[in-house]
mmCIF file with all atom_site columns, C-alpha atoms in Angstrom:
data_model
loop_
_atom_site.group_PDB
_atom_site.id
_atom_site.type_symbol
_atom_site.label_atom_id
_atom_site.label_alt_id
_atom_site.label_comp_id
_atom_site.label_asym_id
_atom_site.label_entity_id
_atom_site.label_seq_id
_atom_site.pdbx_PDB_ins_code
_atom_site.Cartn_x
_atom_site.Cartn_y
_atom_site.Cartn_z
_atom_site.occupancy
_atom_site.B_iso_or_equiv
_atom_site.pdbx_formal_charge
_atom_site.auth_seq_id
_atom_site.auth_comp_id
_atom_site.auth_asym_id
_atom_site.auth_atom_id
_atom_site.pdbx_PDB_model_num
ATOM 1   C CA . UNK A 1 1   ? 14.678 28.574 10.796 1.00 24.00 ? 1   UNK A CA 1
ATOM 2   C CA . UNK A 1 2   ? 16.971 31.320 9.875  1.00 23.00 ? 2   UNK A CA 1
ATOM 3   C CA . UNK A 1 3   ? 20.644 31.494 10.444 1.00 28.00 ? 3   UNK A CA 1
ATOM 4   C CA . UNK A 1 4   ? 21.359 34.753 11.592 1.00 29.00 ? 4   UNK A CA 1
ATOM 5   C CA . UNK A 1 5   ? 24.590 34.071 13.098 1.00 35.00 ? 5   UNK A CA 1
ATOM 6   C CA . UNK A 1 6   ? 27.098 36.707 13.306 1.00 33.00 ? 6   UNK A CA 1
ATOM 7   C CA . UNK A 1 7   ? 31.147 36.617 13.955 1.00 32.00 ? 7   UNK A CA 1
ATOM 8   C CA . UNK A 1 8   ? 33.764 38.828 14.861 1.00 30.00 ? 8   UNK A CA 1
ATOM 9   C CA . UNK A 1 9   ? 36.898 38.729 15.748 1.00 30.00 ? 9   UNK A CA 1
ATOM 10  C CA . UNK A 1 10  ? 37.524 35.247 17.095 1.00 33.00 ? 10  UNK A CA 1
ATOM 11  C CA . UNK A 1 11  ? 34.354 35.370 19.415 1.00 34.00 ? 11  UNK A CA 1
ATOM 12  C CA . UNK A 1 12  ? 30.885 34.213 19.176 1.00 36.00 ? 12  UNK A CA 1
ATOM 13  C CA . UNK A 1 13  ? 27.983 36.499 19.175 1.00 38.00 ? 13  UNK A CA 1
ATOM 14  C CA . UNK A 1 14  ? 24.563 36.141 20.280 1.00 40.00 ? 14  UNK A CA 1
ATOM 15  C CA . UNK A 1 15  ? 22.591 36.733 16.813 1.00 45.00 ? 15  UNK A CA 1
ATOM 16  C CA . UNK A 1 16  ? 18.465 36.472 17.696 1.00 45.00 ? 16  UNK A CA 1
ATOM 17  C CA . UNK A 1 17  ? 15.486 34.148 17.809 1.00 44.00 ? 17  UNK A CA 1
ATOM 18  C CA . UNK A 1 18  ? 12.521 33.868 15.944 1.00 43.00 ? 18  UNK A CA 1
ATOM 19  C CA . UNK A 1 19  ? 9.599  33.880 17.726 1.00 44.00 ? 19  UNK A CA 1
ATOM 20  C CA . UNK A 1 20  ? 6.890  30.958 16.980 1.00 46.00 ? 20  UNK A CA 1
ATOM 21  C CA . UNK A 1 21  ? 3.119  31.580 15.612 1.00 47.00 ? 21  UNK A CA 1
ATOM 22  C CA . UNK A 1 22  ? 1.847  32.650 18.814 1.00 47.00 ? 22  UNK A CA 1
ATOM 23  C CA . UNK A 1 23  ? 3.993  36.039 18.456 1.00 49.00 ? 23  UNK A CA 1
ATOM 24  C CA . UNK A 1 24  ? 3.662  36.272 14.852 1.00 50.00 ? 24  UNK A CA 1
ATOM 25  C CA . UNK A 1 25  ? 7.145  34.606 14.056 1.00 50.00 ? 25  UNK A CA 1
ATOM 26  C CA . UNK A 1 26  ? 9.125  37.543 14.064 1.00 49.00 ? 26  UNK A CA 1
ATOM 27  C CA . UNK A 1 27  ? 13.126 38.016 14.319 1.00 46.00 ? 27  UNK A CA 1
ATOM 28  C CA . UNK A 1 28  ? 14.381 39.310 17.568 1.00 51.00 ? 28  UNK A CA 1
ATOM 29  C CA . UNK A 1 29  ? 17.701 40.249 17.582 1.00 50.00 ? 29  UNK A CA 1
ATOM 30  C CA . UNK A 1 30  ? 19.748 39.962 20.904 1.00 50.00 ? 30  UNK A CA 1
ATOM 31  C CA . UNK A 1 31  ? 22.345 42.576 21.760 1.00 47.00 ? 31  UNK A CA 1
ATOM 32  C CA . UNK A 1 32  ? 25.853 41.401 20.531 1.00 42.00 ? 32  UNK A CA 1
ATOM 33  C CA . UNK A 1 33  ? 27.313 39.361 23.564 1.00 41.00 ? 33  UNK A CA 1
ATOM 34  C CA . UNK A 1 34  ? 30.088 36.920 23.522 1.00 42.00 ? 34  UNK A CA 1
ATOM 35  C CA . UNK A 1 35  ? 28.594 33.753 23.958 1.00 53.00 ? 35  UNK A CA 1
ATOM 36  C CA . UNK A 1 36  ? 31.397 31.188 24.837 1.00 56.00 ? 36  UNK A CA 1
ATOM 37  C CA . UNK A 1 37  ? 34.476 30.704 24.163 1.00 52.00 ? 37  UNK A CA 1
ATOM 38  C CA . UNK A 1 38  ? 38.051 29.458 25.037 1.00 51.00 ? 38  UNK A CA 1
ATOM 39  C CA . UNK A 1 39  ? 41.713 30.335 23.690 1.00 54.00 ? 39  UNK A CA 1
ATOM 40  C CA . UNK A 1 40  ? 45.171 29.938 25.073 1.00 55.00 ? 40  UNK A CA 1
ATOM 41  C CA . UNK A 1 41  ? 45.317 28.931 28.029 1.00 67.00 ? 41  UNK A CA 1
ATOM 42  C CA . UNK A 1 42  ? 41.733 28.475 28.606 1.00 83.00 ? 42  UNK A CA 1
ATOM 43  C CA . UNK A 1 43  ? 41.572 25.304 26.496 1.00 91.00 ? 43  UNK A CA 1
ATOM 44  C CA . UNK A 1 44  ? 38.308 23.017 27.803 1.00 94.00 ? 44  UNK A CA 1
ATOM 45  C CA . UNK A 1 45  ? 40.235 20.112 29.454 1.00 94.00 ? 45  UNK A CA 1
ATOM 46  C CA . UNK A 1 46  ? 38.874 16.360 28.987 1.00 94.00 ? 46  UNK A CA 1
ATOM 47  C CA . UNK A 1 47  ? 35.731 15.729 30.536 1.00 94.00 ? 47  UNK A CA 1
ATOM 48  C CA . UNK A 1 48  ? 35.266 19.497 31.370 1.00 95.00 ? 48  UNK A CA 1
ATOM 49  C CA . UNK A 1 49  ? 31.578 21.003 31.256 1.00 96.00 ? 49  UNK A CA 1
ATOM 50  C CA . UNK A 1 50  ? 31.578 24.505 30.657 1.00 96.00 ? 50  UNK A CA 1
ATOM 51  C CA . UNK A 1 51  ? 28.314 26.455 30.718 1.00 97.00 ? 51  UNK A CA 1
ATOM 52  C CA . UNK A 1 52  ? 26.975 29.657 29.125 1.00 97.00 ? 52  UNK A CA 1
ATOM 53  C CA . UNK A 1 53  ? 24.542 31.817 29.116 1.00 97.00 ? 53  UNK A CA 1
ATOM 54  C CA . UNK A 1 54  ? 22.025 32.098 25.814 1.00 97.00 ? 54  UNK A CA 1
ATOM 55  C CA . UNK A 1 55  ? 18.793 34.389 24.934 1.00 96.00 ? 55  UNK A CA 1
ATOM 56  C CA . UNK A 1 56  ? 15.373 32.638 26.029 1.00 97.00 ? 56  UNK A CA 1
ATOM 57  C CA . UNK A 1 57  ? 13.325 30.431 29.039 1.00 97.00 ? 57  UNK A CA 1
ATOM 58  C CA . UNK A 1 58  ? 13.722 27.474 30.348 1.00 96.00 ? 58  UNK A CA 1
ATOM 59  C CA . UNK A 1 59  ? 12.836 24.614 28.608 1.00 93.00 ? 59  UNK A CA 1
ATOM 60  C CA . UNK A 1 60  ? 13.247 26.625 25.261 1.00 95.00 ? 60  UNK A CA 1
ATOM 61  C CA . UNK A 1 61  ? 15.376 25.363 22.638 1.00 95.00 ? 61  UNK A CA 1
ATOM 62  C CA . UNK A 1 62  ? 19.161 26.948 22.231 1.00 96.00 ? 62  UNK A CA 1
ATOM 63  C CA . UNK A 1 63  ? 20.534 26.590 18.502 1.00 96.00 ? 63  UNK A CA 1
ATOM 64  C CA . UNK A 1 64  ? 24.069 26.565 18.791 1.00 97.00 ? 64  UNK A CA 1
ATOM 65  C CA . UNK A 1 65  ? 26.378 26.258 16.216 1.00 97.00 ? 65  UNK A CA 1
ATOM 66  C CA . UNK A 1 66  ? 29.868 24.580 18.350 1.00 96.00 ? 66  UNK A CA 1
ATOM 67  C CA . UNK A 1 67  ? 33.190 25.145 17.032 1.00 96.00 ? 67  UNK A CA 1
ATOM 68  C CA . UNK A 1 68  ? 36.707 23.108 18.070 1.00 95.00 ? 68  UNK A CA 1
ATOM 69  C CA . UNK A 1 69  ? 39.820 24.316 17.127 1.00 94.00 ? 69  UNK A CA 1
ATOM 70  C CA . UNK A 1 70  ? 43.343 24.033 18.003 1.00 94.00 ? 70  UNK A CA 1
ATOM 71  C CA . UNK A 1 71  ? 42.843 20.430 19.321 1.00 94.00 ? 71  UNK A CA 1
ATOM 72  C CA . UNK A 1 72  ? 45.818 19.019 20.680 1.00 93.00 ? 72  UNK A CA 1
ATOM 73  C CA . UNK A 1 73  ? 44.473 15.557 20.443 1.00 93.00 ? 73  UNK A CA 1
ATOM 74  C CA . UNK A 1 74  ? 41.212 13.629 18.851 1.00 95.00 ? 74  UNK A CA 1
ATOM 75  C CA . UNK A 1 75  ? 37.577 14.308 20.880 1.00 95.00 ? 75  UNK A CA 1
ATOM 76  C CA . UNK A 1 76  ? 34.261 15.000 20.537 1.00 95.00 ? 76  UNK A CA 1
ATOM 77  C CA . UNK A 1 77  ? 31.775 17.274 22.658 1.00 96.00 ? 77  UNK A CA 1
ATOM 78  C CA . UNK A 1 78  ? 27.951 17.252 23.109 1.00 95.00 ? 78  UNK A CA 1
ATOM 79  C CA . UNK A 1 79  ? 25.774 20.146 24.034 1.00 96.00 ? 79  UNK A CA 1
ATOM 80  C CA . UNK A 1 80  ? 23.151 19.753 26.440 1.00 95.00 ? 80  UNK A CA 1
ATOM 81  C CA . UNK A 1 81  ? 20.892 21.537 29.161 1.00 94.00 ? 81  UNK A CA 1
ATOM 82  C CA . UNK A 1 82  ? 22.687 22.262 32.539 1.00 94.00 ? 82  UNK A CA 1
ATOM 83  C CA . UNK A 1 83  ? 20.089 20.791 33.837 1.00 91.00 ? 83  UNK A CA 1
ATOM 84  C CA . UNK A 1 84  ? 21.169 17.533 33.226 1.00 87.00 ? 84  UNK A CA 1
ATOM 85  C CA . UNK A 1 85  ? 24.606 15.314 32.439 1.00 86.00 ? 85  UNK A CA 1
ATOM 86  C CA . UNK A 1 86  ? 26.438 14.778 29.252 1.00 88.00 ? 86  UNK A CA 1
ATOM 87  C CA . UNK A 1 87  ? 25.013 11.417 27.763 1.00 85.00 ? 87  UNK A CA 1
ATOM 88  C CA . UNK A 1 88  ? 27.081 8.962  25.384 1.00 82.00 ? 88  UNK A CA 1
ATOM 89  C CA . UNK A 1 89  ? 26.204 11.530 22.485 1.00 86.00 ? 89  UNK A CA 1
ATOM 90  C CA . UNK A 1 90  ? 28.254 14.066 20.001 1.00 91.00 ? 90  UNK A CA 1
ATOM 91  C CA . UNK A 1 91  ? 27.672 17.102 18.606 1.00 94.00 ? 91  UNK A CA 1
ATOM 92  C CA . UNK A 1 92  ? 30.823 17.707 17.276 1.00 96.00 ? 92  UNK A CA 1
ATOM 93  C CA . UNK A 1 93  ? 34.284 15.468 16.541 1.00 95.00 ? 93  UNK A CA 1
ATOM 94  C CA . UNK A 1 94  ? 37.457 17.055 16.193 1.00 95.00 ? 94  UNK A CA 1
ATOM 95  C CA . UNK A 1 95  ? 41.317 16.025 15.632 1.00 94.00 ? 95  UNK A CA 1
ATOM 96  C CA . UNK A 1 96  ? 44.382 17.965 15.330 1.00 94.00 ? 96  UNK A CA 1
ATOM 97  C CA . UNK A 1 97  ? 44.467 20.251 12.514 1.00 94.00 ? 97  UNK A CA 1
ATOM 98  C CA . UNK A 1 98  ? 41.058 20.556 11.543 1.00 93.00 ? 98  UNK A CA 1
ATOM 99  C CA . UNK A 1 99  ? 38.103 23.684 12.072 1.00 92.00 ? 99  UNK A CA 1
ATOM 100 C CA . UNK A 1 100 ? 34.922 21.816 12.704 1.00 88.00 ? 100 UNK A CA 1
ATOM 101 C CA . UNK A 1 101 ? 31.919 23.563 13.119 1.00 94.00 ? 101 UNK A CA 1
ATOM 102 C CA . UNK A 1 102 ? 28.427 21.797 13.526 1.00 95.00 ? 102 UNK A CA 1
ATOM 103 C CA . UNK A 1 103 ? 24.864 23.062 14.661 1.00 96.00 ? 103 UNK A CA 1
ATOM 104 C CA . UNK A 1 104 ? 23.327 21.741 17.457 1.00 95.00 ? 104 UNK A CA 1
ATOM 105 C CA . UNK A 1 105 ? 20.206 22.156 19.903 1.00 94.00 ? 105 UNK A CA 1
ATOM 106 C CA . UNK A 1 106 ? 19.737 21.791 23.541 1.00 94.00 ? 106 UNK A CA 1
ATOM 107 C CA . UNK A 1 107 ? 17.076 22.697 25.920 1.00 94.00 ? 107 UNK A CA 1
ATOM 108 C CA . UNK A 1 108 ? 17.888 26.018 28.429 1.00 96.00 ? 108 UNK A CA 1
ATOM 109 C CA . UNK A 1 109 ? 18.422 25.072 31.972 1.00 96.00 ? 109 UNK A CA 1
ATOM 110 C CA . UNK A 1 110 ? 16.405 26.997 34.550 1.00 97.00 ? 110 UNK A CA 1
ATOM 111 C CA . UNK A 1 111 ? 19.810 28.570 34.756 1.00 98.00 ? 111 UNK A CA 1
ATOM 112 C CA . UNK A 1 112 ? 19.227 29.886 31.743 1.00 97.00 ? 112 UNK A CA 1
ATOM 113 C CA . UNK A 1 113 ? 22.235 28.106 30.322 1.00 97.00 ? 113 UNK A CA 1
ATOM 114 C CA . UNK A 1 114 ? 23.208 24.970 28.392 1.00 97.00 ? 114 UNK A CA 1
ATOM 115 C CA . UNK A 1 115 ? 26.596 22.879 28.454 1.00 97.00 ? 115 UNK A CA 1
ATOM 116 C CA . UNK A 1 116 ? 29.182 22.210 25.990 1.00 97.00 ? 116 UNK A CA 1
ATOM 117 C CA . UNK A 1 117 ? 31.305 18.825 27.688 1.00 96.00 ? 117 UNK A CA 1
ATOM 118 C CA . UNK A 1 118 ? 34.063 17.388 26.495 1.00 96.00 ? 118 UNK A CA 1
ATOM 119 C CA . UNK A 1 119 ? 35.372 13.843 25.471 1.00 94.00 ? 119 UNK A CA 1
ATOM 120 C CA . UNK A 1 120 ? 37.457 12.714 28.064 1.00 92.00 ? 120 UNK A CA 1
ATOM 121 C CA . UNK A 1 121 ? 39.001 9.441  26.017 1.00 81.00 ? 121 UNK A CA 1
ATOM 122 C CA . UNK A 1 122 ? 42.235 9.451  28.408 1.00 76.00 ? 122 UNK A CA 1
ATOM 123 C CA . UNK A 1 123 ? 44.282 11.220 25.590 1.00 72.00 ? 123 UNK A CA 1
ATOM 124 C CA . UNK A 1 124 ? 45.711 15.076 25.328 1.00 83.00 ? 124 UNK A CA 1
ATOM 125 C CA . UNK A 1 125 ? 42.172 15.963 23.882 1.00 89.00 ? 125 UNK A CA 1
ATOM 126 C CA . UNK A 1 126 ? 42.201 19.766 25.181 1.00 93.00 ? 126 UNK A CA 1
ATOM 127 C CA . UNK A 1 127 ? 40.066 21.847 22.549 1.00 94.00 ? 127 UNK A CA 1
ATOM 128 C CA . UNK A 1 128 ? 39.597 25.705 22.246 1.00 94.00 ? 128 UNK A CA 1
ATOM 129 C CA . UNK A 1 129 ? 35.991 26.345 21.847 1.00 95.00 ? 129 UNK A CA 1
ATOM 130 C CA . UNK A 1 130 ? 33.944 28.747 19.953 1.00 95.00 ? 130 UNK A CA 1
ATOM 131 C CA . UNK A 1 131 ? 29.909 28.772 20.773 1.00 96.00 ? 131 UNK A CA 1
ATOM 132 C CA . UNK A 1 132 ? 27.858 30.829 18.367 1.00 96.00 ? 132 UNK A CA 1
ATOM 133 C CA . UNK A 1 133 ? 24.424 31.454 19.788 1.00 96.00 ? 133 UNK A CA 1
ATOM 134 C CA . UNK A 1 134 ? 22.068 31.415 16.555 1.00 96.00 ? 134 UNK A CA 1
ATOM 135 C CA . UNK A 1 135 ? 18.483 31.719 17.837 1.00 96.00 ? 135 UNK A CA 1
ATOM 136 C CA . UNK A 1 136 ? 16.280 29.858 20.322 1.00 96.00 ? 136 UNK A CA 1
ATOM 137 C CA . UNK A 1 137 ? 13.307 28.051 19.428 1.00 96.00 ? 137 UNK A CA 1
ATOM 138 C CA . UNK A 1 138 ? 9.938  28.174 21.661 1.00 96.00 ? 138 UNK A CA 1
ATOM 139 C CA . UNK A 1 139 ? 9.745  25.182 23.759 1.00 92.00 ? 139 UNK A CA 1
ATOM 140 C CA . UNK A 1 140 ? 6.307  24.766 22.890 1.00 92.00 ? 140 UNK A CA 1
ATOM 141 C CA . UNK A 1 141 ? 6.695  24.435 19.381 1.00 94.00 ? 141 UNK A CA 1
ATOM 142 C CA . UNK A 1 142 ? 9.611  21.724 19.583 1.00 91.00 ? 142 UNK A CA 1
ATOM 143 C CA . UNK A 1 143 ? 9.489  18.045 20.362 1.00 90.00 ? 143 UNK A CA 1
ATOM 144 C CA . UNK A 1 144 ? 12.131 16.773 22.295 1.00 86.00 ? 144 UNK A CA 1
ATOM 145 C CA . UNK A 1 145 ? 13.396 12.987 21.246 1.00 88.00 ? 145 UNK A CA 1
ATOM 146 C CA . UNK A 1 146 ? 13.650 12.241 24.760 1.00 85.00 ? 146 UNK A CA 1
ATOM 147 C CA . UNK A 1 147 ? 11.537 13.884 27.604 1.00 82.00 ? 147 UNK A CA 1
ATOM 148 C CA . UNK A 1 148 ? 14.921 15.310 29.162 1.00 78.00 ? 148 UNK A CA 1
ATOM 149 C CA . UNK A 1 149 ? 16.101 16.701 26.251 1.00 79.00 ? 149 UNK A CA 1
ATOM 150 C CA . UNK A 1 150 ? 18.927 14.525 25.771 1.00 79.00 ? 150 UNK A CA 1
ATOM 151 C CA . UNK A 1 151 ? 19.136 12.945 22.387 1.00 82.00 ? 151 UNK A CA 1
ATOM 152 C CA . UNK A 1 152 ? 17.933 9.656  21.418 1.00 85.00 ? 152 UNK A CA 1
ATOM 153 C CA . UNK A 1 153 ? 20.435 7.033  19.724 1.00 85.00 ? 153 UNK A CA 1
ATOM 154 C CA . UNK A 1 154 ? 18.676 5.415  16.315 1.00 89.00 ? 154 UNK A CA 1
ATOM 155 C CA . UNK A 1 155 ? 21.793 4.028  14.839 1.00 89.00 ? 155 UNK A CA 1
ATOM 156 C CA . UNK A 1 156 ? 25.183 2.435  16.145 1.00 86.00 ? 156 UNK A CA 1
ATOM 157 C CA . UNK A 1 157 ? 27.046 0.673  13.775 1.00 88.00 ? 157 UNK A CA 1
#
């Protein structure tokens, strides 16, 4: 899959999806809409869920690519569909200081929107997020690790 992921001005931007090989596979591009995101005094709190809106169905794939910045403490956040809870996963790990971006995939909701939830580790973990929307990949073409969609743990050391 293509990244066509596009940025401006401190917000993230719906970018397109590609299609799978029942349509041909082709690029369609989504009109620019902010996708998520939260600065100042909008800081996702520990434990919060906060939900957005992305291009595709239910039960299709969301590529997202999740950044934290401006933490106030150390955290990690998982995205997933708003169909269901956070599980004991991460996307993304973050500390004071530090801009760090990571891709990850969860299945629309029949919302039409997935979740980005915060750690809540009983510290000052409040995060500023920005969500970059990349593409969305036909549910029929992926293979969820779990039948939820939530991910499945291989290794805990």
């Amino acid at each position: 899959m293509r990244n066509f992921n596009r940025f401006a001005a401190g917000v993230g931007l719906a970018a397109g999806a590609i299609i799978g090989p029942g349509a041909g596979g082709e690029y369609l591009p989504f009109p620019e809409a902010s996708v998520a995101h939260a600065f100042d005094d909008n800081k996702v709190q520990p434990g919060e869920k906060l939900c957005f809106s992305v291009e595709g169905n239910p039960g299709d794939v969301a590529v997202v690519n999740l950044t934290p910045v401006r933490a106030e403490g150390p955290g990690y956040g998982l995205l997933h569909s708003s169909d269901v809870g956070a599980s004991l996963a991460s996307n993304v790990n973050y500390k004071p200081g530090t801009v760090d971006p990571n891709v990850a995939m969860a299945p629309i909701g029949v919302d039409g929107k997935v979740c980005y939830t915060n750690s809540n580790t009983g510290g000052m973990n409040r995060v500023d997020l920005v969500a970059d929307h990349l593409g969305t990949i036909a549910g029929s073409v992926f293979t969820f690790a779990q039948p939820n969609g939530e991910p499945l743990r291989r290794v805990d050391t």
